[in-house]
Coordinates of C-alpha atoms and ligand atoms in Angstrom, one line a residue:
M260 CA -135.5 42.4 54.9
G261 CA -138.1 40.5 52.5
S262 CA -139.4 42.3 49.3
C263 CA -143.1 42.4 48.3
G264 CA -144.5 42.1 44.8
S265 CA -147.6 40.8 42.9
N266 CA -147.5 37.2 41.3
G267 CA -149.8 38.6 38.4
H268 CA -152.8 37.1 40.0
G269 CA -153.3 40.0 42.3
T270 CA -151.9 38.0 45.2
A271 CA -149.0 39.5 47.1
V272 CA -145.8 37.5 47.1
V273 CA -143.3 38.0 49.8
V274 CA -139.7 37.0 48.7
V275 CA -137.9 36.0 51.9
P276 CA -134.0 35.9 51.3
R277 CA -132.4 32.6 52.5
P278 CA -131.0 32.9 55.9
H279 CA -127.3 32.5 56.3
A280 CA -125.9 28.9 57.3
E281 CA -124.5 27.9 60.7
G282 CA -120.7 27.9 61.3
P283 CA -118.1 27.9 58.7
A284 CA -118.6 25.8 55.6
A285 CA -116.8 22.3 55.4
M286 CA -115.7 19.7 52.9
L287 CA -118.2 16.9 53.3
G288 CA -117.0 14.7 50.3
I289 CA -113.8 14.4 48.2
G290 CA -113.1 12.4 45.2
T291 CA -110.3 12.4 42.5
A292 CA -109.9 10.5 39.0
N293 CA -107.2 10.3 36.5
P294 CA -107.7 9.5 32.6
T295 CA -107.1 5.8 31.6
G296 CA -105.4 6.5 28.6
V297 CA -101.7 6.6 29.4
L298 CA -99.9 5.7 32.6
M299 CA -96.3 7.2 32.0
P300 CA -93.6 6.4 34.3
Q301 CA -91.2 9.5 34.6
D302 CA -88.0 7.8 33.7
V303 CA -89.2 6.9 30.1
F304 CA -90.9 10.1 29.7
A305 CA -88.3 12.0 27.8
D306 CA -87.5 9.1 25.4
T307 CA -91.0 8.7 24.7
L308 CA -91.8 12.2 24.2
F309 CA -89.0 12.7 21.8
R310 CA -89.8 9.8 19.8
I311 CA -93.7 10.1 19.4
T312 CA -92.9 13.8 18.5
N313 CA -90.2 12.8 15.8
S314 CA -87.7 14.9 17.9
D315 CA -84.9 12.3 18.5
H316 CA -82.3 14.5 16.4
L317 CA -82.6 17.1 19.2
T318 CA -80.2 15.2 21.3
E319 CA -79.1 18.0 23.7
L320 CA -82.6 19.0 24.5
K321 CA -83.5 15.3 25.1
H322 CA -80.6 15.0 27.6
K323 CA -81.7 18.1 29.1
L324 CA -85.3 17.0 29.5
T325 CA -84.2 13.4 31.0
R326 CA -82.0 15.3 33.6
I327 CA -84.9 17.6 34.6
C328 CA -87.3 14.5 34.8
G329 CA -84.9 12.8 37.0
N330 CA -85.0 15.9 39.5
T331 CA -88.8 16.7 39.5
G332 CA -89.7 14.2 42.5
I333 CA -92.3 12.6 40.0
D334 CA -92.5 8.8 39.6
K335 CA -95.4 8.7 37.0
R336 CA -98.1 10.8 35.5
H337 CA -101.4 10.1 33.8
F338 CA -102.5 11.5 30.2
H339 CA -105.6 11.3 28.2
L340 CA -103.7 11.8 24.8
T341 CA -102.7 8.4 23.5
E342 CA -100.0 7.9 20.7
E343 CA -102.7 6.6 18.3
T344 CA -104.7 9.8 18.7
L345 CA -101.5 11.8 18.2
A346 CA -100.7 9.8 14.9
A347 CA -104.2 10.6 13.7
H348 CA -103.8 14.4 14.2
P349 CA -100.5 15.5 12.8
E350 CA -101.6 19.2 13.6
L351 CA -101.1 18.7 17.1
L352 CA -97.4 18.6 16.5
D353 CA -96.9 21.1 13.7
P354 CA -97.1 24.8 15.2
E355 CA -97.7 26.1 11.6
L356 CA -101.0 24.3 11.5
P357 CA -104.2 25.4 13.4
S358 CA -105.0 22.9 16.0
L359 CA -107.2 24.6 18.5
G360 CA -110.2 23.2 17.2
T361 CA -109.1 19.6 17.3
R362 CA -108.0 20.2 20.8
V363 CA -111.5 21.8 21.8
D364 CA -113.3 18.9 20.2
M365 CA -111.5 16.4 22.3
T366 CA -111.8 18.2 25.5
V367 CA -115.5 18.9 25.1
D368 CA -116.0 15.2 26.1
A369 CA -112.9 14.4 28.0
V370 CA -113.0 17.3 30.5
P371 CA -116.5 16.9 31.9
K372 CA -116.5 13.0 31.9
L373 CA -113.2 13.1 34.0
A374 CA -114.8 15.4 36.3
Q375 CA -117.9 13.2 36.5
R376 CA -115.6 10.3 37.8
A377 CA -114.2 12.4 40.5
A378 CA -117.6 14.0 41.2
A379 CA -119.2 10.4 41.6
K380 CA -116.8 9.7 44.5
A381 CA -117.3 12.8 46.3
I382 CA -121.0 12.4 46.1
A383 CA -121.2 8.9 47.2
E384 CA -118.8 9.9 50.4
W385 CA -121.2 12.7 51.1
G386 CA -124.1 10.5 51.1
R387 CA -126.9 12.5 49.5
P388 CA -128.4 12.2 46.1
P389 CA -127.1 14.4 43.2
A390 CA -130.5 16.3 43.2
D391 CA -129.5 17.8 46.6
I392 CA -126.8 19.9 45.0
T393 CA -127.7 23.5 44.7
H394 CA -124.6 25.1 43.1
L395 CA -121.7 23.7 40.8
V396 CA -118.5 25.5 40.5
F397 CA -116.3 24.1 37.8
T398 CA -112.8 24.9 37.1
T399 CA -110.5 24.1 34.1
Y400 CA -108.1 25.7 31.8
S401 CA -109.6 23.6 28.8
A402 CA -112.8 25.6 28.5
C403 CA -113.2 27.3 25.1
G404 CA -116.9 27.3 24.3
A405 CA -120.5 27.8 25.6
P406 CA -122.4 26.1 27.1
S407 CA -119.3 24.6 28.6
A408 CA -118.1 21.7 30.6
D409 CA -120.2 22.9 33.6
L410 CA -123.4 22.1 31.9
R411 CA -122.1 18.9 30.5
L412 CA -121.2 17.6 34.0
A413 CA -124.5 18.9 35.5
T414 CA -126.2 16.6 32.8
L415 CA -124.1 13.7 33.2
L416 CA -124.7 13.8 36.9
G417 CA -128.4 14.4 36.7
L418 CA -128.2 17.5 38.5
R419 CA -131.5 19.6 38.9
P420 CA -132.3 22.4 36.4
T421 CA -132.0 25.1 38.9
V422 CA -128.4 24.3 40.0
S423 CA -126.6 27.5 39.9
R424 CA -123.5 26.8 37.8
T425 CA -120.4 29.0 37.4
I426 CA -117.3 28.1 35.4
L427 CA -113.7 29.4 36.1
S428 CA -111.7 29.3 33.1
L429 CA -107.8 29.6 33.0
H430 CA -107.2 30.1 36.4
G431 CA -104.3 27.6 36.0
C432 CA -103.1 26.0 39.2
Y433 CA -105.1 28.2 41.7
G434 CA -108.2 27.4 40.2
G435 CA -109.0 24.5 42.8
G436 CA -108.3 26.9 45.6
R437 CA -110.4 29.7 44.0
A438 CA -113.5 27.2 43.5
L439 CA -113.1 26.1 47.1
G440 CA -112.9 29.7 48.2
L441 CA -116.0 30.5 46.3
A442 CA -117.8 27.4 47.4
K443 CA -117.4 28.4 50.9
E444 CA -119.1 31.8 50.3
L445 CA -121.9 30.1 48.4
A446 CA -122.3 27.6 51.4
E447 CA -122.2 30.1 54.2
N448 CA -124.5 32.8 52.7
N449 CA -127.5 30.3 51.7
R450 CA -128.6 28.1 54.3
G451 CA -129.0 24.5 52.9
A452 CA -126.8 25.1 49.9
R453 CA -124.8 22.2 48.7
V454 CA -122.0 23.2 46.3
L455 CA -120.0 20.7 44.1
V456 CA -116.7 22.0 43.2
A457 CA -115.1 20.0 40.2
C458 CA -111.8 20.8 38.7
S459 CA -110.8 18.8 35.6
E460 CA -107.5 19.4 33.7
T461 CA -106.0 17.9 30.4
T462 CA -102.7 18.7 29.1
L463 CA -104.0 17.9 25.6
V464 CA -104.9 21.5 25.1
C465 CA -101.1 22.6 25.2
F466 CA -99.3 19.3 24.1
G467 CA -96.9 20.0 21.7
A468 CA -93.2 19.0 20.3
P469 CA -90.4 19.9 22.9
D470 CA -88.6 23.0 22.2
G471 CA -86.2 25.1 24.5
G472 CA -89.0 27.0 26.1
N473 CA -91.3 24.2 27.3
L474 CA -89.1 21.4 28.9
V475 CA -90.2 22.2 32.5
G476 CA -93.8 22.0 31.3
H477 CA -93.5 18.9 29.7
A478 CA -91.6 17.5 32.8
I479 CA -94.2 18.2 35.3
F480 CA -97.6 18.5 34.2
G481 CA -100.3 15.7 33.9
D482 CA -104.1 15.0 33.8
G483 CA -106.4 14.6 36.5
A484 CA -109.9 15.8 38.2
G485 CA -110.9 16.4 41.7
A486 CA -114.3 17.1 43.2
V487 CA -115.4 18.1 46.6
I488 CA -118.8 18.8 48.2
V489 CA -119.1 21.9 50.2
G490 CA -121.8 22.6 52.6
A491 CA -122.4 24.6 56.0
G492 CA -124.7 23.6 59.0
P493 CA -127.2 22.8 59.9
F494 CA -126.2 19.2 58.5
L495 CA -128.7 17.0 56.9
D496 CA -129.9 13.3 57.7
G497 CA -127.6 10.8 56.1
E498 CA -124.7 13.4 55.6
Q499 CA -121.2 13.0 56.1
R500 CA -119.9 15.0 58.7
P501 CA -117.2 17.7 58.0
I502 CA -113.8 16.2 56.7
F503 CA -112.3 19.7 56.8
E504 CA -113.6 23.1 58.1
M505 CA -113.0 25.9 55.8
V506 CA -112.3 28.6 58.5
H507 CA -111.0 31.6 56.5
A508 CA -110.0 32.1 52.8
M509 CA -108.1 34.9 51.0
Q510 CA -106.7 35.4 47.7
T511 CA -103.7 37.7 47.3
T512 CA -102.0 38.8 44.1
V513 CA -98.2 39.5 44.2
P514 CA -97.8 43.0 42.5
K515 CA -95.9 43.2 39.2
T516 CA -95.6 39.4 38.8
E517 CA -98.0 39.2 35.8
H518 CA -94.9 38.2 33.6
A519 CA -93.9 35.2 35.5
L520 CA -96.9 32.8 34.8
G521 CA -99.3 32.7 32.0
M522 CA -101.5 31.0 29.5
Q523 CA -102.4 32.3 26.1
V524 CA -105.0 30.6 23.6
T525 CA -103.5 30.6 20.3
G526 CA -104.5 28.9 17.0
G527 CA -102.2 26.0 18.1
G528 CA -103.9 25.4 21.5
I529 CA -103.0 26.9 24.9
D530 CA -99.4 28.4 25.2
F531 CA -97.9 28.1 28.9
H532 CA -95.5 30.6 30.1
L533 CA -93.4 29.6 33.1
S534 CA -90.6 31.7 34.1
I535 CA -87.6 30.5 36.1
Q536 CA -88.5 32.9 38.7
V537 CA -91.7 31.2 39.9
P538 CA -90.3 29.3 42.9
T539 CA -88.4 32.3 44.3
L540 CA -91.4 34.6 44.0
I541 CA -93.6 32.0 45.6
G542 CA -91.1 31.4 48.4
Q543 CA -90.9 35.0 48.9
N544 CA -94.6 35.7 49.5
V545 CA -96.1 32.8 51.2
E546 CA -95.6 33.6 54.8
R547 CA -97.1 37.0 54.5
C548 CA -100.3 35.3 52.9
L549 CA -100.3 32.9 55.8
L550 CA -100.0 35.5 58.4
N551 CA -102.8 37.5 56.7
A552 CA -104.9 34.4 56.5
F553 CA -104.5 33.5 60.1
R554 CA -105.1 37.0 61.1
G555 CA -108.6 36.7 59.5
G556 CA -107.8 38.9 56.4
H557 CA -106.2 41.9 58.5
D558 CA -102.9 43.1 57.4
D559 CA -101.6 43.9 60.9
D560 CA -100.8 42.4 64.1
D561 CA -104.4 42.4 65.5
D562 CA -105.1 38.6 65.5
D563 CA -108.5 37.3 64.9
A564 CA -109.6 35.9 68.1
H565 CA -111.0 32.6 66.9
L566 CA -107.9 31.6 64.8
P567 CA -104.6 30.1 66.1
S568 CA -101.9 32.6 66.2
P569 CA -99.1 30.8 64.5
L570 CA -96.5 33.3 66.0
S571 CA -97.7 33.6 69.3
G572 CA -95.4 32.0 72.2
N573 CA -91.7 31.1 71.3
G574 CA -90.9 31.6 67.5
N575 CA -91.9 29.6 64.6
K576 CA -95.4 27.8 65.0
W577 CA -95.7 26.6 61.4
N578 CA -94.9 23.0 62.5
D579 CA -98.0 22.9 64.5
F580 CA -100.3 23.0 61.5
F581 CA -101.0 20.5 59.0
W582 CA -100.4 21.5 55.4
A583 CA -102.1 21.3 51.8
V584 CA -100.0 22.8 49.4
H585 CA -100.2 22.9 45.6
P586 CA -97.2 21.0 44.6
G587 CA -96.3 23.1 41.5
G588 CA -92.8 21.7 41.2
R589 CA -90.2 20.1 43.5
Q590 CA -88.4 23.4 43.9
I591 CA -91.5 25.2 45.1
L592 CA -92.1 22.9 47.9
D593 CA -88.4 23.1 48.9
N594 CA -88.5 26.7 49.0
I595 CA -91.9 26.7 51.1
D596 CA -90.0 24.2 53.4
K597 CA -87.0 26.5 53.9
V598 CA -89.1 29.7 54.3
L599 CA -91.3 28.3 56.8
K600 CA -88.8 26.2 58.5
L601 CA -91.0 23.0 58.3
E602 CA -90.2 19.7 59.4
P603 CA -89.5 17.3 56.5
E604 CA -93.0 15.3 57.0
K605 CA -95.2 18.6 56.9
L606 CA -95.3 18.8 53.1
A607 CA -95.4 14.8 52.8
A608 CA -99.2 14.8 51.3
S609 CA -98.0 17.3 48.5
R610 CA -94.9 15.4 47.7
H611 CA -96.8 12.2 47.6
V612 CA -99.2 13.7 45.1
L613 CA -96.4 15.2 43.1
R614 CA -94.6 11.6 42.9
E615 CA -97.8 9.7 42.0
Y616 CA -99.6 12.2 39.5
G617 CA -97.2 15.3 38.8
N618 CA -98.7 18.7 38.6
M619 CA -102.3 18.6 37.4
S620 CA -102.9 22.3 37.7
G621 CA -106.1 23.2 39.4
A622 CA -107.2 19.7 40.4
T623 CA -104.1 18.9 42.3
I624 CA -105.0 20.5 45.5
V625 CA -108.0 18.3 45.8
F626 CA -105.7 15.2 45.5
V627 CA -103.6 16.7 48.3
L628 CA -106.7 17.2 50.5
D629 CA -107.7 13.6 49.7
E630 CA -104.2 12.5 50.5
L631 CA -104.4 14.3 54.0
R632 CA -107.8 13.1 54.8
Q633 CA -106.3 9.7 54.9
R634 CA -103.9 10.6 57.3
R635 CA -106.6 12.4 59.5
S636 CA -106.1 10.9 62.7
L637 CA -102.5 11.9 62.8
L638 CA -103.2 15.7 61.9
P639 CA -103.2 18.6 64.4
E640 CA -106.2 20.4 64.6
W641 CA -105.6 23.4 62.4
G642 CA -104.0 23.6 58.9
A643 CA -103.5 25.7 56.0
M644 CA -104.2 25.1 52.3
M645 CA -102.2 27.1 49.5
A646 CA -102.4 27.1 45.9
F647 CA -100.6 29.4 43.3
G648 CA -101.2 30.2 39.7
P649 CA -100.9 33.2 37.2
G650 CA -101.0 36.7 38.6
I651 CA -99.0 35.5 40.5
T652 CA -102.1 34.7 42.5
I653 CA -101.8 32.9 46.0
E654 CA -104.9 31.3 47.4
T655 CA -104.8 30.8 51.2
M656 CA -107.3 29.0 53.3
V657 CA -107.1 28.0 57.1
L658 CA -108.6 24.8 57.8
R659 CA -109.7 23.1 60.7
C660 CA -109.9 19.3 61.4
P661 CA -112.7 18.6 63.5
R662 CA -112.3 16.1 66.2
Ligands
MLC950 C1 -88.3 21.6 37.1 C2 -87.4 21.4 38.5 C3 -88.0 20.2 39.0 C4 -86.0 21.1 37.8 O1 -85.1 20.7 38.9 P1 -83.7 21.0 38.8 O2 -83.0 20.6 40.1 O3 -83.2 20.2 37.7 O4 -83.6 22.5 38.6 P2 -82.8 23.6 38.0 O5 -83.6 24.8 38.6 O6 -81.5 23.5 38.0 O7 -83.3 23.4 36.4 C5 -82.9 22.7 35.6 C6 -82.6 23.2 34.1 O8 -84.1 23.6 33.9 C7 -83.9 25.3 33.8 N1 -85.2 25.7 34.0 C8 -85.8 25.5 35.4 N2 -87.0 26.3 35.4 C9 -87.1 26.7 34.1 C10 -88.4 27.5 33.6 N3 -89.3 27.9 34.3 N4 -88.1 27.8 32.3 C11 -87.1 27.5 31.5 N5 -86.0 26.8 32.0 C12 -86.1 26.5 33.2 C13 -82.8 25.5 34.6 O9 -82.4 26.8 33.8 C14 -81.8 24.6 34.1 O10 -81.2 24.6 32.8 P3 -79.8 24.3 32.5 O11 -79.5 22.9 32.9 O12 -79.6 24.7 31.1 O13 -79.0 25.4 33.4 C15 -87.3 22.6 39.2 O14 -86.7 23.7 38.7 C16 -88.7 23.0 39.7 O15 -89.4 22.5 40.6 N6 -89.0 24.3 39.2 C17 -90.4 24.8 39.4 C18 -91.3 24.6 38.3 C19 -92.4 25.5 38.3 O16 -92.2 26.6 38.1 N7 -93.8 25.0 38.8 C20 -94.6 26.0 38.6 C21 -95.9 25.3 37.6 S1 -97.1 26.4 37.3 C22 -98.1 26.2 38.7 O17 -98.1 25.2 39.3 C23 -99.3 27.2 38.4 C24 -100.1 27.1 37.1 O18 -99.8 26.6 36.2 O19 -101.1 28.1 37.1

């Protein structure tokens, strides 16, 4: 229903709410980018890290990191932080010195500019001008100021001043999943809305000298940005047709697991806490989240008629779907394979992204979607996207690959 008022000139103004869009939201353009600063092969990472942080005397730790790196399933990673920058900022290596300000200064430029490169690719594929973007959802674990990276990105891209901006901060590795879920809701509830999702992550906010507690983080995290244009029908002239339809999205928090994963802003940057239980906790909870998502959000056996039922017919149907899973670590993917009894190639896109880029936190899921899209002609019609992060929070989305 519309509401009525006066515009101050005695003329009645009728505000008509935007009608809903047609059909589910869809991804209309996908882009990714990595910093050009450092391309680090995984087999020299431990040697390099211990050398540049003056930690070569910690021989046992170095051997342990070398061993862990060899088991990560990662070949190389990209980083913004160079040796030269590190040499110019000794505070980044000394936990006794405050370094948050230095780190924030570096990310103010780096984070939106990395996002801009990914967004430019997504916009080019979408086929419409940036001024047609109505909403921006930006996610990063590096936002510590206001106005933040979302406004900077909007300016860099020349988005219109009425673009509706939202920044999601410190959602960690489920940030990309949450941003896509939010974009789906915005697109479906506002006819004609075109939402730019931008995820941009750089480890420079948490980089420090190796110690007994941060070896796994050092071994797996990298820098990258991903962007997706999300919109629902009716589709505009010259617009790319749906790459993936976003059929149903859900977020689940695993009770009593707050301790398992976390990020804390300190004077020395952002401290990551990563419990050894994370792969087990994720493995124990993915199937229930998937079943709920494919039931349209109902935690019972009353399947939603328009969604495929993964457990109908004879036994396990998970192999009938395509998979976009956040590659949080090799062991996480192994556990998901085991729990869902997936055929080896089902998580190939996730393993490919892990191998080529490592874990780029919230941006990683966009790389997986981009990789899957290259294999689109081979994909089954229905698929699932999953991302995990602090909470433990599990984002699940049912996807459809239109023919
Ligand atoms: C890092 C690995 C590839 C290492 O593989 P390995 O085959 O070597 O496995 P492993 O379990 O024997 O581990 C090797 C050594 O590391 C130690 N180790 C493993 N995980 C640890 C952790 N979280 N904290 C501290 N130590 C840890 C083990 O005790 C062992 O030590 P010792 O040798 O002394 O016995 C794997 O463990 C893995 O994939 N783990 C999951 C990483 C993870 O949690 N990712 C989520 C990121 S967070 C995310 O994606 C979301 C977010 O950030 O928001």
